[in-house]
Coordinates of C-alpha atoms and ligand atoms in Angstrom, one line a residue:
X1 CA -10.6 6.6 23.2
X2 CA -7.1 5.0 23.8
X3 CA -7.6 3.6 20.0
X4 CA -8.0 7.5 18.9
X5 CA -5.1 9.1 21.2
X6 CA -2.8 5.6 19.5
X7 CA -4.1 6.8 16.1
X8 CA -3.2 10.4 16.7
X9 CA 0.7 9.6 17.9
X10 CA 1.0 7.3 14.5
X11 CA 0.2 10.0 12.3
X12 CA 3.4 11.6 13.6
X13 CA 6.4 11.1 10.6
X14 CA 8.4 9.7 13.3
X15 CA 6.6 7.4 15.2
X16 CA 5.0 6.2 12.1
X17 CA 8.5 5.2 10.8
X18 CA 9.6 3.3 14.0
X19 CA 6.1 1.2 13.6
X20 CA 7.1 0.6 10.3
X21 CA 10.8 -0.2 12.0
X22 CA 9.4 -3.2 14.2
X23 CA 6.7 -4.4 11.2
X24 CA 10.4 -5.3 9.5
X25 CA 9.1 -9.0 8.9
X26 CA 5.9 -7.9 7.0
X27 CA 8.0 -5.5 5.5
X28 CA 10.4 -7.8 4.5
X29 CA 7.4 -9.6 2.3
X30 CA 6.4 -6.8 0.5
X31 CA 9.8 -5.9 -0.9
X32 CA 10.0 -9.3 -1.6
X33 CA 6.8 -9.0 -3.8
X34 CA 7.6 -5.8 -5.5
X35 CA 10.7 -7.0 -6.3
X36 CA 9.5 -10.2 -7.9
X37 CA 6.5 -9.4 -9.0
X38 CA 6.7 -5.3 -10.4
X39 CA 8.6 -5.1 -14.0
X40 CA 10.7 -2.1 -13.0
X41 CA 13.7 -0.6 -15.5
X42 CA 15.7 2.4 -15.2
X43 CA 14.2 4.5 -17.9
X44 CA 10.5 3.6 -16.5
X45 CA 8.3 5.9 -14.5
X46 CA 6.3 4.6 -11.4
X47 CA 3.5 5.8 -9.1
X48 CA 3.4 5.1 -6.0
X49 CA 0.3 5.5 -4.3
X50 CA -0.1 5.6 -0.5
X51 CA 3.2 5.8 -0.3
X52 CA 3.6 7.2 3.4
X53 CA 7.3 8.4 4.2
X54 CA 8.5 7.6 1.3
X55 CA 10.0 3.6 2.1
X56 CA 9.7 2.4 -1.1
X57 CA 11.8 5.0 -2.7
X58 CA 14.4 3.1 -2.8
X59 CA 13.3 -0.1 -4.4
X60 CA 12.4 1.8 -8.0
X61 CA 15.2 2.3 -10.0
X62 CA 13.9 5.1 -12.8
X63 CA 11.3 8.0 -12.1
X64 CA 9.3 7.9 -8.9
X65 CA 6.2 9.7 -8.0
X66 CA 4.8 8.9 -4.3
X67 CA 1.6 10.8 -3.5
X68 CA 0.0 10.4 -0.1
X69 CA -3.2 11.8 1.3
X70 CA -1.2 12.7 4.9
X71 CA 1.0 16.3 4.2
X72 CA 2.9 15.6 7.2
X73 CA 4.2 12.1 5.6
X74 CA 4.6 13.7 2.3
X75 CA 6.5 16.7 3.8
X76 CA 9.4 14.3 6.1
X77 CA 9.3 11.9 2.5
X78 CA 10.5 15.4 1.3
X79 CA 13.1 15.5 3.4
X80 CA 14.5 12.3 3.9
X81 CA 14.3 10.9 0.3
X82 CA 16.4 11.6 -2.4
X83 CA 15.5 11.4 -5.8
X84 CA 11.6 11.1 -5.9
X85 CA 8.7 13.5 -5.9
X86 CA 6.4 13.9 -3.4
X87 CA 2.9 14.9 -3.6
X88 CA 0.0 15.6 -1.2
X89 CA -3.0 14.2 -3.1
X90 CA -5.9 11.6 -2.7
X91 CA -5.8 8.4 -4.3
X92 CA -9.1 8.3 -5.7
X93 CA -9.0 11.5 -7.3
X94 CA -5.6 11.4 -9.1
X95 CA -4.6 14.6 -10.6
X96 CA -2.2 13.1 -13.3
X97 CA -3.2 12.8 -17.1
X98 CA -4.2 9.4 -18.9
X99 CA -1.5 7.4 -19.7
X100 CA 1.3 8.7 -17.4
X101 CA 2.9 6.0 -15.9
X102 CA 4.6 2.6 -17.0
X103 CA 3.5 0.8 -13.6
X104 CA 1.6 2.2 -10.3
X105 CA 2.3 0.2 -7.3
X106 CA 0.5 0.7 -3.9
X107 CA 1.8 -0.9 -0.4
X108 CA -0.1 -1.7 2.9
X109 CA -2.8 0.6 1.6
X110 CA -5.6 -1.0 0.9
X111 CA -6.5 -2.2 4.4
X112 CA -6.9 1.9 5.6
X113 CA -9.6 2.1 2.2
X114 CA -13.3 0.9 2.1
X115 CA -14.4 -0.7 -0.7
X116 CA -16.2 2.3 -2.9
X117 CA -12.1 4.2 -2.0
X118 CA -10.6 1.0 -3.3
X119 CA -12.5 0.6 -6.7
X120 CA -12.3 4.1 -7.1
X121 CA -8.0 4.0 -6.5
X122 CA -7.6 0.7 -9.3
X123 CA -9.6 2.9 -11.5
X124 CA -7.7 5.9 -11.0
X125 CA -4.6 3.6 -11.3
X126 CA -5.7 1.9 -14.5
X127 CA -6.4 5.3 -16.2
X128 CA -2.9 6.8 -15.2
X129 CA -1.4 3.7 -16.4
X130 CA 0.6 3.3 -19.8
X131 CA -1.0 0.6 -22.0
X132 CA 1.1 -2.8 -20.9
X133 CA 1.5 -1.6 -17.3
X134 CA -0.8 -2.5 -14.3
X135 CA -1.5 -1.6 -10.8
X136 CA 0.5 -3.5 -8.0
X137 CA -1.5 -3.9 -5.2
X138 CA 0.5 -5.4 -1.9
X139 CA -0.8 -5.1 1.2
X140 CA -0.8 -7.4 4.5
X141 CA -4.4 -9.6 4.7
X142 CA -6.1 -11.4 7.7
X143 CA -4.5 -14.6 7.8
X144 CA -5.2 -17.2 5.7
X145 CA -5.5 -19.8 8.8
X146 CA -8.1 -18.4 10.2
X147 CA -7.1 -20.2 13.5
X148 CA -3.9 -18.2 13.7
X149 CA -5.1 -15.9 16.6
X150 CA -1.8 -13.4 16.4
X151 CA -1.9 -12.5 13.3
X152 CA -5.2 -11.2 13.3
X153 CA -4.3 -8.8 16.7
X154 CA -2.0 -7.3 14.7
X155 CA -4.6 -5.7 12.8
X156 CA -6.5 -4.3 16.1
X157 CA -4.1 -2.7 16.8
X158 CA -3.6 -1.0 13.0
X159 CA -5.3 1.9 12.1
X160 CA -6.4 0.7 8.8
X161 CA -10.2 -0.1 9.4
X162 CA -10.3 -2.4 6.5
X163 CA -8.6 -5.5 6.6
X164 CA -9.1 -8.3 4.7
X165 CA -8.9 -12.1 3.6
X166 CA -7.8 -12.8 0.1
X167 CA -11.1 -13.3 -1.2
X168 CA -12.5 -10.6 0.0
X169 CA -9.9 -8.4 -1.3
X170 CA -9.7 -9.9 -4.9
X171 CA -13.7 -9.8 -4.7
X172 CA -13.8 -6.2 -4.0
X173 CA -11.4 -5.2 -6.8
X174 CA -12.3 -7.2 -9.0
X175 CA -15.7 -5.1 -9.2
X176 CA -13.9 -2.3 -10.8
X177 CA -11.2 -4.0 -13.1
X178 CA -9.6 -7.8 -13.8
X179 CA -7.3 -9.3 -11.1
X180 CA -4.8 -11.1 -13.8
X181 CA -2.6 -13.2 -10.9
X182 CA -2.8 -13.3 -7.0
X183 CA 0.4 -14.5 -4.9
X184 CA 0.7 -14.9 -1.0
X185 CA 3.6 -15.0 1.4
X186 CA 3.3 -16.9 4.9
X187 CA 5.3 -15.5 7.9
X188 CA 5.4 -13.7 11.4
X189 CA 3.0 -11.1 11.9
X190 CA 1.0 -10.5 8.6
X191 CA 0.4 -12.8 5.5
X192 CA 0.7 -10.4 2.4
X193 CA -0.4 -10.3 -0.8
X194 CA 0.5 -9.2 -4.1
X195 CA -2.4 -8.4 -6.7
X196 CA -2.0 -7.5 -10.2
X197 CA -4.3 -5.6 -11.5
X198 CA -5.0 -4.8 -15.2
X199 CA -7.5 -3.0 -17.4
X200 CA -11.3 -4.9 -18.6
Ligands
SAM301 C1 0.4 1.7 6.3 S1 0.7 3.1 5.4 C2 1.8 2.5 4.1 C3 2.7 3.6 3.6 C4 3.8 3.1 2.5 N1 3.2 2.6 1.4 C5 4.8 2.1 3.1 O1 4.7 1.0 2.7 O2 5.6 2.5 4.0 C6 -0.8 3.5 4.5 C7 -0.8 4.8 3.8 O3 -1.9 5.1 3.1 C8 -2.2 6.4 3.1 N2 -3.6 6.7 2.6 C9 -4.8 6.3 3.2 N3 -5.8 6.7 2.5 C10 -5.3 7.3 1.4 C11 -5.9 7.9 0.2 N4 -7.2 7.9 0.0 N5 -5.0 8.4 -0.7 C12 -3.7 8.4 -0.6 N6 -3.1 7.8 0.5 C13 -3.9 7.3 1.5 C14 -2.0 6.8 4.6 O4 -1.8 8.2 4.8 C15 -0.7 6.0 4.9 O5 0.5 6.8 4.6

């Protein structure tokens, strides 16, 4: 019940964004990864799915397109970003045509998706996707130590129900589409991984 009123007071814009304030050294990781990792230019277009508030925004320098299954996050994205465009919509069931992106990144989303949402987003992702581009999965992952106690709380008290290790996560999309490169990053609170994920 507690884990249920918790769950309720993140999905406030707000409160969400202050979580996301104190996660700064997981955060810190993923830019780190999208950053190094994502091919972004000015003149290219990228999808953003999961995308929450809108964080990420400001990381892409061309078009951006964040969609988000939470209205409330995609409405205060609306309002706080500048720049992108912001849509209510699933990410299993993308609503864009074939071939309309040069890259689609996604960002501490897989660990709220079960496996059947997870195949069914990389497809989605892979179909939306220029030819050359790729899905960019990065997303914090139960620590690779398996001894290291506090990392792994951290995800009790997330509302994703679907955290996983490395293998599991590589295993699971790798049933839908080819996992060209894995890379982790070590630190406080969450190991995170970047995934790069191309067509068959
Ligand atoms: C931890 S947040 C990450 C948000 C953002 N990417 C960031 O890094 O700040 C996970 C997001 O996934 C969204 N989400 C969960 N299931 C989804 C789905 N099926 N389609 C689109 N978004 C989804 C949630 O609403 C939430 O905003």
């Amino acid at each position: 019940m507690l884990r249920k009123a918790l769950e309720r007071v993140l999905e406030l814009p707000a409160v969400y964004d202050l979580n996301q304030f104190i996660g700064q050294p997981t955060v810190r990781r993923y830019t780190q990864l999208l950053v190094e990792e994502v091919p972004l230019s000015a003149g290219g277009d990228v999808l953003d799915l999961g995308c929450g508030t809108g964080a990420t925004r400001r990381l892409i320098p061309g078009r951006y397109v964040g969609i988000d299954i939470n209205p409330h996050y995609i409405a205060s994205a609306k309002r706080i970003r500048s720049g992108g465009e912001f849509i209510a919509m699933d990410a299993t069931k993308l609503s864009f045509p074939d071939a309309s992106f040069d890259q689609v990144i996604s960002v501490a989303t897989t660990h709220h998706l079960d496996g059947e949402q997870l195949q069914a987003m990389a497809l989605e992702a892979l179909r939306v996707v220029r030819p050359g581009g790729a899905l960019h999965i990065v997303d914090a992952i139960l620590p690779v130590n398996p001894r290291d106690r506090a990392k792994a709380m951290f995800f009790r008290m997330d509302r994703g129900r679907f955290p996983r290790k490395l293998e599991d996560l590589v295993s699971t999309v790798s049933r839908a589409a080819d996992v060209a490169r894995t890379r982790v990053l070590n630190g406080p609170m969450h190991d995170v991984a970047y995934l790069s994920v191309v067509g068959p």
